[in-house]
PDB file of C-alpha atoms and ligand atoms in Angstrom:
ATOM      1  CA  MET A 299       0.094  -0.132  -0.047  1.00 37.00           C
ATOM      2  CA  ASP A 300       1.343   3.607  -1.226  1.00 39.00           C
ATOM      3  CA  ARG A 301       1.461   6.235   1.315  1.00 41.00           C
ATOM      4  CA  LYS A 302      -1.387   8.471  -0.623  1.00 40.00           C
ATOM      5  CA  ARG A 303      -3.681   5.108  -0.345  1.00 39.00           C
ATOM      6  CA  PHE A 304      -3.005   4.722   3.756  1.00 38.00           C
ATOM      7  CA  PHE A 305      -3.750   8.239   4.224  1.00 38.00           C
ATOM      8  CA  SER A 306      -6.996   7.967   2.257  1.00 38.00           C
ATOM      9  CA  LEU A 307      -8.026   5.181   4.305  1.00 37.00           C
ATOM     10  CA  GLY A 308      -7.100   7.005   7.447  1.00 38.00           C
ATOM     11  CA  ALA A 309      -9.428   9.490   6.309  1.00 40.00           C
ATOM     12  CA  GLN A 310     -12.171   7.215   5.379  1.00 40.00           C
ATOM     13  CA  ALA A 311     -11.513   5.807   9.047  1.00 41.00           C
ATOM     14  CA  ALA A 312     -11.525   9.167  10.780  1.00 42.00           C
ATOM     15  CA  ALA A 313     -14.764  10.203   9.021  1.00 41.00           C
ATOM     16  CA  GLY A 314     -16.265   7.056   9.966  1.00 41.00           C
ATOM     17  CA  ALA A 315     -15.764   7.443  13.357  1.00 43.00           C
ATOM     18  CA  VAL A 316     -17.585  10.762  13.359  1.00 47.00           C
ATOM     19  CA  LEU A 317     -20.586   9.367  11.250  1.00 44.00           C
ATOM     20  CA  ALA A 318     -20.664   6.195  13.224  1.00 46.00           C
ATOM     21  CA  PRO A 319     -24.737   6.186  13.370  1.00 47.00           C
ATOM     22  CA  SER A 320     -25.187   6.412   9.577  1.00 44.00           C
ATOM     23  CA  VAL A 321     -22.254   3.945   8.979  1.00 40.00           C
ATOM     24  CA  LEU A 322     -24.008   1.464  11.480  1.00 43.00           C
ATOM     25  CA  ARG A 323     -27.113   1.890   9.706  1.00 45.00           C
ATOM     26  CA  ALA A 324     -25.521   1.117   6.686  1.00 40.00           C
ATOM     27  CA  ILE A 325     -24.100  -2.282   8.011  1.00 42.00           C
ATOM     28  CA  GLU A 326     -26.892  -3.011  10.389  1.00 46.00           C
ATOM     29  CA  LEU A 327     -27.989  -6.728   9.408  1.00 44.00           C
ATOM     30  CA  ARG A 328     -31.263  -7.161   8.606  1.00 46.00           C
ATOM     31  CA  PRO A 329     -32.738 -10.583   9.413  1.00 43.00           C
ATOM     32  CA  THR A 330     -35.405 -11.683   6.747  1.00 46.00           C
ATOM     33  CA  SER A 331     -37.865 -12.737   9.384  1.00 57.00           C
ATOM     34  CA  ASN A 332     -39.435 -10.295  12.062  1.00 70.00           C
ATOM     35  CA  ALA A 333     -36.819 -11.150  14.474  1.00 79.00           C
ATOM     36  CA  LEU A 334     -35.979  -8.331  16.845  1.00 93.00           C
ATOM     37  CA  THR A 335     -33.167  -6.000  15.432  1.00 94.00           C
ATOM     38  CA  PHE A 336     -31.235  -3.475  17.431  1.00 96.00           C
ATOM     39  CA  SER A 337     -30.553  -0.037  16.030  1.00 95.00           C
ATOM     40  CA  GLN A 338     -28.502   2.685  17.510  1.00 95.00           C
ATOM     41  CA  THR A 339     -30.696   5.682  18.441  1.00 93.00           C
ATOM     42  CA  PRO A 340     -28.885   8.810  17.496  1.00 96.00           C
ATOM     43  CA  LEU A 341     -27.355  10.591  20.687  1.00 97.00           C
ATOM     44  CA  PRO A 342     -29.629  13.626  21.905  1.00 95.00           C
ATOM     45  CA  TYR A 343     -26.996  15.665  22.274  1.00 98.00           C
ATOM     46  CA  PRO A 344     -23.380  16.387  20.496  1.00 98.00           C
ATOM     47  CA  TYR A 345     -20.325  14.227  21.859  1.00 98.00           C
ATOM     48  CA  GLU A 346     -18.914  17.398  23.566  1.00 98.00           C
ATOM     49  CA  ALA A 347     -22.237  18.311  25.088  1.00 98.00           C
ATOM     50  CA  LEU A 348     -21.610  16.655  28.822  1.00 98.00           C
ATOM     51  CA  GLU A 349     -18.478  18.410  28.998  1.00 98.00           C
ATOM     52  CA  PRO A 350     -16.402  18.898  31.585  1.00 98.00           C
ATOM     53  CA  HIS A 351     -18.209  15.800  33.220  1.00 98.00           C
ATOM     54  CA  ILE A 352     -17.918  13.202  30.625  1.00 98.00           C
ATOM     55  CA  ASP A 353     -15.174  14.380  27.925  1.00 98.00           C
ATOM     56  CA  THR A 354     -15.810  14.621  24.226  1.00 98.00           C
ATOM     57  CA  LEU A 355     -13.201  11.948  23.252  1.00 98.00           C
ATOM     58  CA  THR A 356     -14.703   9.286  25.641  1.00 98.00           C
ATOM     59  CA  MET A 357     -18.168  10.112  24.504  1.00 98.00           C
ATOM     60  CA  ARG A 358     -16.930   9.649  20.741  1.00 98.00           C
ATOM     61  CA  ILE A 359     -15.347   6.434  21.596  1.00 98.00           C
ATOM     62  CA  HIS A 360     -17.914   5.033  23.989  1.00 98.00           C
ATOM     63  CA  TYR A 361     -20.830   5.818  21.588  1.00 98.00           C
ATOM     64  CA  GLY A 362     -19.037   5.581  18.031  1.00 98.00           C
ATOM     65  CA  LYS A 363     -17.236   2.096  18.989  1.00 98.00           C
ATOM     66  CA  HIS A 364     -18.412   0.460  21.896  1.00 98.00           C
ATOM     67  CA  HIS A 365     -22.103   0.850  21.653  1.00 98.00           C
ATOM     68  CA  ALA A 366     -22.021   0.537  17.962  1.00 98.00           C
ATOM     69  CA  ALA A 367     -20.045  -2.762  18.333  1.00 98.00           C
ATOM     70  CA  TYR A 368     -22.858  -4.051  20.960  1.00 98.00           C
ATOM     71  CA  VAL A 369     -25.450  -3.277  18.599  1.00 98.00           C
ATOM     72  CA  LYS A 370     -23.800  -5.003  15.595  1.00 98.00           C
ATOM     73  CA  ASN A 371     -22.740  -8.005  17.335  1.00 98.00           C
ATOM     74  CA  ALA A 372     -26.069  -8.593  19.231  1.00 98.00           C
ATOM     75  CA  ASN A 373     -27.817  -8.251  15.770  1.00 97.00           C
ATOM     76  CA  GLU A 374     -25.420 -10.807  14.551  1.00 97.00           C
ATOM     77  CA  ALA A 375     -25.875 -13.295  17.235  1.00 97.00           C
ATOM     78  CA  ILE A 376     -29.926 -13.062  16.999  1.00 96.00           C
ATOM     79  CA  ALA A 377     -29.605 -13.707  13.154  1.00 95.00           C
ATOM     80  CA  ALA A 378     -26.925 -16.593  13.739  1.00 95.00           C
ATOM     81  CA  GLU A 379     -29.099 -18.025  16.218  1.00 94.00           C
ATOM     82  CA  ALA A 380     -32.298 -17.624  14.761  1.00 93.00           C
ATOM     83  CA  ASN A 381     -33.611 -16.299  18.359  1.00 94.00           C
ATOM     84  CA  PRO A 382     -37.454 -16.347  18.078  1.00 93.00           C
ATOM     85  CA  ALA A 383     -37.849 -13.199  20.167  1.00 95.00           C
ATOM     86  CA  THR A 384     -40.131 -10.419  18.821  1.00 94.00           C
ATOM     87  CA  THR A 385     -39.987  -8.241  21.825  1.00 94.00           C
ATOM     88  CA  MET A 386     -37.202  -6.840  24.086  1.00 94.00           C
ATOM     89  CA  GLU A 387     -39.090  -8.219  26.986  1.00 94.00           C
ATOM     90  CA  GLN A 388     -39.254 -11.562  25.414  1.00 96.00           C
ATOM     91  CA  LEU A 389     -35.533 -11.237  24.658  1.00 97.00           C
ATOM     92  CA  PHE A 390     -34.270 -10.472  27.980  1.00 98.00           C
ATOM     93  CA  GLY A 391     -36.923 -12.823  29.666  1.00 97.00           C
ATOM     94  CA  THR A 392     -35.330 -15.838  27.927  1.00 97.00           C
ATOM     95  CA  ILE A 393     -31.449 -14.396  27.551  1.00 98.00           C
ATOM     96  CA  GLY A 394     -30.463 -16.973  30.101  1.00 97.00           C
ATOM     97  CA  SER A 395     -30.881 -19.811  27.456  1.00 96.00           C
ATOM     98  CA  ALA A 396     -28.864 -17.601  24.842  1.00 97.00           C
ATOM     99  CA  SER A 397     -25.417 -17.623  23.933  1.00 97.00           C
ATOM    100  CA  ALA A 398     -22.965 -15.479  25.945  1.00 98.00           C
ATOM    101  CA  LYS A 399     -22.650 -13.314  23.053  1.00 98.00           C
ATOM    102  CA  LEU A 400     -25.913 -12.574  22.516  1.00 98.00           C
ATOM    103  CA  ARG A 401     -26.678 -11.828  26.439  1.00 98.00           C
ATOM    104  CA  ASN A 402     -23.719  -9.633  26.557  1.00 98.00           C
ATOM    105  CA  ASN A 403     -24.211  -7.758  23.280  1.00 98.00           C
ATOM    106  CA  ALA A 404     -28.178  -7.341  23.563  1.00 98.00           C
ATOM    107  CA  GLY A 405     -27.280  -5.949  27.134  1.00 98.00           C
ATOM    108  CA  GLY A 406     -24.852  -3.852  25.600  1.00 98.00           C
ATOM    109  CA  ALA A 407     -27.081  -2.270  22.983  1.00 98.00           C
ATOM    110  CA  TRP A 408     -29.953  -1.887  25.208  1.00 98.00           C
ATOM    111  CA  ASN A 409     -28.303  -0.455  28.222  1.00 98.00           C
ATOM    112  CA  HIS A 410     -26.421   1.867  26.432  1.00 98.00           C
ATOM    113  CA  ASP A 411     -29.638   3.936  24.702  1.00 98.00           C
ATOM    114  CA  LEU A 412     -30.937   3.994  28.092  1.00 98.00           C
ATOM    115  CA  PHE A 413     -27.747   5.678  29.705  1.00 98.00           C
ATOM    116  CA  TRP A 414     -27.717   7.933  27.074  1.00 98.00           C
ATOM    117  CA  SER A 415     -31.101   9.172  27.157  1.00 97.00           C
ATOM    118  CA  SER A 416     -30.923   9.481  30.757  1.00 97.00           C
ATOM    119  CA  MET A 417     -28.284  12.230  30.590  1.00 98.00           C
ATOM    120  CA  GLY A 418     -28.129  15.684  29.034  1.00 98.00           C
ATOM    121  CA  PRO A 419     -26.120  19.032  29.140  1.00 98.00           C
ATOM    122  CA  GLY A 420     -27.328  21.570  32.023  1.00 96.00           C
ATOM    123  CA  LYS A 421     -29.467  18.791  33.941  1.00 97.00           C
ATOM    124  CA  GLY A 422     -28.732  17.429  37.118  1.00 97.00           C
ATOM    125  CA  GLY A 423     -30.149  18.885  40.255  1.00 96.00           C
ATOM    126  CA  SER A 424     -32.993  17.081  42.427  1.00 96.00           C
ATOM    127  CA  PRO A 425     -36.145  15.235  40.888  1.00 97.00           C
ATOM    128  CA  GLU A 426     -39.554  16.913  41.419  1.00 95.00           C
ATOM    129  CA  GLY A 427     -43.106  15.604  41.584  1.00 96.00           C
ATOM    130  CA  LYS A 428     -43.486  11.829  41.302  1.00 96.00           C
ATOM    131  CA  VAL A 429     -39.890  10.939  41.058  1.00 97.00           C
ATOM    132  CA  SER A 430     -39.208  13.053  44.203  1.00 98.00           C
ATOM    133  CA  ASP A 431     -42.138  11.341  45.924  1.00 97.00           C
ATOM    134  CA  ALA A 432     -41.297   8.082  45.078  1.00 97.00           C
ATOM    135  CA  LEU A 433     -37.593   8.312  45.797  1.00 98.00           C
ATOM    136  CA  VAL A 434     -38.298   9.796  49.595  1.00 98.00           C
ATOM    137  CA  GLY A 435     -40.802   7.270  49.941  1.00 97.00           C
ATOM    138  CA  ALA A 436     -38.483   4.353  48.986  1.00 98.00           C
ATOM    139  CA  PHE A 437     -35.250   5.838  50.561  1.00 98.00           C
ATOM    140  CA  GLY A 438     -36.153   8.635  52.996  1.00 98.00           C
ATOM    141  CA  SER A 439     -34.675  11.428  51.314  1.00 98.00           C
ATOM    142  CA  PHE A 440     -32.980  12.563  47.979  1.00 98.00           C
ATOM    143  CA  GLU A 441     -29.900  12.696  49.661  1.00 98.00           C
ATOM    144  CA  LYS A 442     -29.830   9.330  51.155  1.00 98.00           C
ATOM    145  CA  PHE A 443     -31.058   7.768  47.730  1.00 98.00           C
ATOM    146  CA  LYS A 444     -27.698   9.501  46.155  1.00 98.00           C
ATOM    147  CA  GLU A 445     -25.744   7.815  48.797  1.00 98.00           C
ATOM    148  CA  VAL A 446     -27.286   4.529  48.032  1.00 98.00           C
ATOM    149  CA  PHE A 447     -27.130   4.698  44.406  1.00 98.00           C
ATOM    150  CA  THR A 448     -23.477   5.839  44.668  1.00 98.00           C
ATOM    151  CA  ASP A 449     -22.655   3.092  46.778  1.00 98.00           C
ATOM    152  CA  ALA A 450     -23.993   0.548  44.558  1.00 98.00           C
ATOM    153  CA  ALA A 451     -21.934   2.310  41.689  1.00 98.00           C
ATOM    154  CA  MET A 452     -18.687   2.101  43.938  1.00 97.00           C
ATOM    155  CA  LYS A 453     -19.152  -1.513  45.265  1.00 96.00           C
ATOM    156  CA  ARG A 454     -19.850  -3.026  41.773  1.00 95.00           C
ATOM    157  CA  PHE A 455     -16.736  -5.088  41.504  1.00 92.00           C
ATOM    158  CA  GLY A 456     -15.066  -4.932  37.900  1.00 94.00           C
ATOM    159  CA  SER A 457     -17.563  -4.039  34.821  1.00 97.00           C
ATOM    160  CA  GLY A 458     -21.113  -3.449  35.230  1.00 98.00           C
ATOM    161  CA  TRP A 459     -23.875  -1.061  35.886  1.00 98.00           C
ATOM    162  CA  ALA A 460     -25.958   0.530  38.571  1.00 98.00           C
ATOM    163  CA  TRP A 461     -29.649   0.843  38.328  1.00 98.00           C
ATOM    164  CA  LEU A 462     -32.872   2.520  39.683  1.00 98.00           C
ATOM    165  CA  ILE A 463     -35.642   0.435  38.867  1.00 98.00           C
ATOM    166  CA  SER A 464     -39.226   0.392  39.794  1.00 97.00           C
ATOM    167  CA  ARG A 465     -40.569  -2.908  41.430  1.00 95.00           C
ATOM    168  CA  ASP A 466     -44.038  -3.423  42.310  1.00 91.00           C
ATOM    169  CA  GLY A 467     -44.259   0.301  41.803  1.00 89.00           C
ATOM    170  CA  LYS A 468     -41.329   0.847  44.537  1.00 94.00           C
ATOM    171  CA  PHE A 469     -38.045   2.207  43.759  1.00 98.00           C
ATOM    172  CA  GLU A 470     -35.038   0.253  44.381  1.00 98.00           C
ATOM    173  CA  VAL A 471     -31.486   0.457  43.432  1.00 98.00           C
ATOM    174  CA  THR A 472     -29.601  -2.277  42.182  1.00 98.00           C
ATOM    175  CA  SER A 473     -26.546  -3.290  40.064  1.00 98.00           C
ATOM    176  CA  THR A 474     -25.420  -5.889  37.762  1.00 98.00           C
ATOM    177  CA  ALA A 475     -22.579  -7.038  36.520  1.00 97.00           C
ATOM    178  CA  ASN A 476     -20.833  -6.909  32.385  1.00 98.00           C
ATOM    179  CA  GLN A 477     -24.007  -5.956  30.507  1.00 98.00           C
ATOM    180  CA  ASP A 478     -26.862  -7.660  32.385  1.00 98.00           C
ATOM    181  CA  ASN A 479     -29.880  -5.626  33.203  1.00 98.00           C
ATOM    182  CA  PRO A 480     -32.807  -5.953  35.451  1.00 98.00           C
ATOM    183  CA  LEU A 481     -34.915  -7.316  32.710  1.00 98.00           C
ATOM    184  CA  MET A 482     -32.847 -10.243  31.942  1.00 98.00           C
ATOM    185  CA  ASP A 483     -34.089 -13.660  33.799  1.00 98.00           C
ATOM    186  CA  VAL A 484     -30.474 -14.050  34.592  1.00 97.00           C
ATOM    187  CA  SER A 485     -30.408 -10.745  36.900  1.00 96.00           C
ATOM    188  CA  GLU A 486     -30.800 -11.132  40.742  1.00 94.00           C
ATOM    189  CA  VAL A 487     -33.240  -8.296  41.073  1.00 94.00           C
ATOM    190  CA  HIS A 488     -36.071  -7.618  38.767  1.00 96.00           C
ATOM    191  CA  GLY A 489     -37.797  -4.248  37.914  1.00 97.00           C
ATOM    192  CA  LYS A 490     -38.277  -1.671  35.536  1.00 97.00           C
ATOM    193  CA  PRO A 491     -35.081   0.168  34.800  1.00 98.00           C
ATOM    194  CA  LEU A 492     -35.588   4.149  35.367  1.00 98.00           C
ATOM    195  CA  LEU A 493     -31.879   5.123  35.352  1.00 98.00           C
ATOM    196  CA  ALA A 494     -28.763   3.587  34.655  1.00 98.00           C
ATOM    197  CA  LEU A 495     -24.985   4.198  35.421  1.00 98.00           C
ATOM    198  CA  ASP A 496     -22.634   2.604  33.358  1.00 98.00           C
ATOM    199  CA  VAL A 497     -19.475   1.807  35.752  1.00 98.00           C
ATOM    200  CA  TRP A 498     -17.377   0.185  32.827  1.00 98.00           C
ATOM    201  CA  GLU A 499     -13.855   1.748  33.041  1.00 97.00           C
ATOM    202  CA  HIS A 500     -14.456   2.541  29.271  1.00 97.00           C
ATOM    203  CA  ALA A 501     -16.676   5.047  30.293  1.00 98.00           C
ATOM    204  CA  TYR A 502     -14.596   7.206  32.573  1.00 98.00           C
ATOM    205  CA  TYR A 503     -11.025   6.175  32.151  1.00 97.00           C
ATOM    206  CA  LEU A 504      -9.529   8.900  29.766  1.00 97.00           C
ATOM    207  CA  LYS A 505     -10.456  11.518  31.937  1.00 97.00           C
ATOM    208  CA  TYR A 506     -10.559   9.827  35.240  1.00 97.00           C
ATOM    209  CA  GLN A 507      -8.479   7.067  35.311  1.00 97.00           C
ATOM    210  CA  ASN A 508      -9.075   4.981  38.443  1.00 96.00           C
ATOM    211  CA  LYS A 509     -11.039   7.401  40.194  1.00 97.00           C
ATOM    212  CA  ARG A 510     -14.241   5.975  39.582  1.00 97.00           C
ATOM    213  CA  ALA A 511     -15.754   8.045  42.636  1.00 98.00           C
ATOM    214  CA  GLU A 512     -14.993  11.486  40.894  1.00 98.00           C
ATOM    215  CA  TYR A 513     -16.561   9.756  37.718  1.00 98.00           C
ATOM    216  CA  VAL A 514     -19.809   8.914  39.972  1.00 98.00           C
ATOM    217  CA  ALA A 515     -20.123  12.195  41.734  1.00 98.00           C
ATOM    218  CA  ALA A 516     -19.718  14.380  38.262  1.00 98.00           C
ATOM    219  CA  TRP A 517     -22.472  12.104  36.494  1.00 98.00           C
ATOM    220  CA  TRP A 518     -25.159  13.507  38.893  1.00 98.00           C
ATOM    221  CA  ASN A 519     -24.766  16.721  37.072  1.00 98.00           C
ATOM    222  CA  LEU A 520     -26.028  15.319  34.185  1.00 98.00           C
ATOM    223  CA  VAL A 521     -28.881  13.289  35.041  1.00 98.00           C
ATOM    224  CA  ASN A 522     -31.975  14.161  33.128  1.00 98.00           C
ATOM    225  CA  TRP A 523     -34.817  13.376  35.653  1.00 98.00           C
ATOM    226  CA  ASP A 524     -37.567  13.928  33.089  1.00 97.00           C
ATOM    227  CA  ALA A 525     -36.710  11.103  31.155  1.00 97.00           C
ATOM    228  CA  VAL A 526     -36.811   9.165  34.748  1.00 98.00           C
ATOM    229  CA  ALA A 527     -40.122  10.465  35.108  1.00 97.00           C
ATOM    230  CA  GLY A 528     -41.175   9.436  31.530  1.00 96.00           C
ATOM    231  CA  ARG A 529     -40.329   6.008  32.179  1.00 96.00           C
ATOM    232  CA  ILE A 530     -42.329   5.321  35.311  1.00 91.00           C
ATOM    233  CA  ASP A 531     -45.627   5.246  33.563  1.00 81.00           C
ATOM    234  CA  LYS A 532     -44.223   3.403  30.265  1.00 78.00           C
TER     235      LYS A 532
HETATM  236 MN1   MN B 126     -20.209   1.390  27.945  1.00 89.37          MN
END
């Protein structure tokens, strides 16, 4: 390969990193049956919008590479295994009998969509209305909820997620390993996910290195409580 061609390919790769959602749509597998297909929801804000709490490069790699790969691999696994699920509930409700590839990547595809849409620039603060009422009812106060959720995020050993879920109408905090989520039959705690925090190192290492606590503390400035409220009745 000559230098000119090398640099041309390099430029295409760089463009691909920026245009990940459209590139992804182009390569997305389309099973011929009515099998479930994941697609990557466009980010509801620019990569740089969550600065300084989550840096631009982390967002670019996390969304454009990690999340894109989960979506692609989940669709590959669904097709390869001819998974019969037609809804997300069916898929996650039977994921224990699927392959590790499908479990990990379907979880990764779905969890990140919830994560992106749980954040926004200029958000944070404390919730109002029914979210506030439910948090106070379950934890005693909003501050106590933050403490319990932060604790779950910090104590998740290795890679995983911290969750606020609704279980039989009551709010609870839990955490899962890897890309599992509380909709999965394999999860220790089951419920409707309302808020998710990614505590994989890929979510924070470029900016925070080993200081997960600083990442979690900064993340509270981004939480979109309106999005959480919108999920309660769904
Ligand atoms: Mn992630």
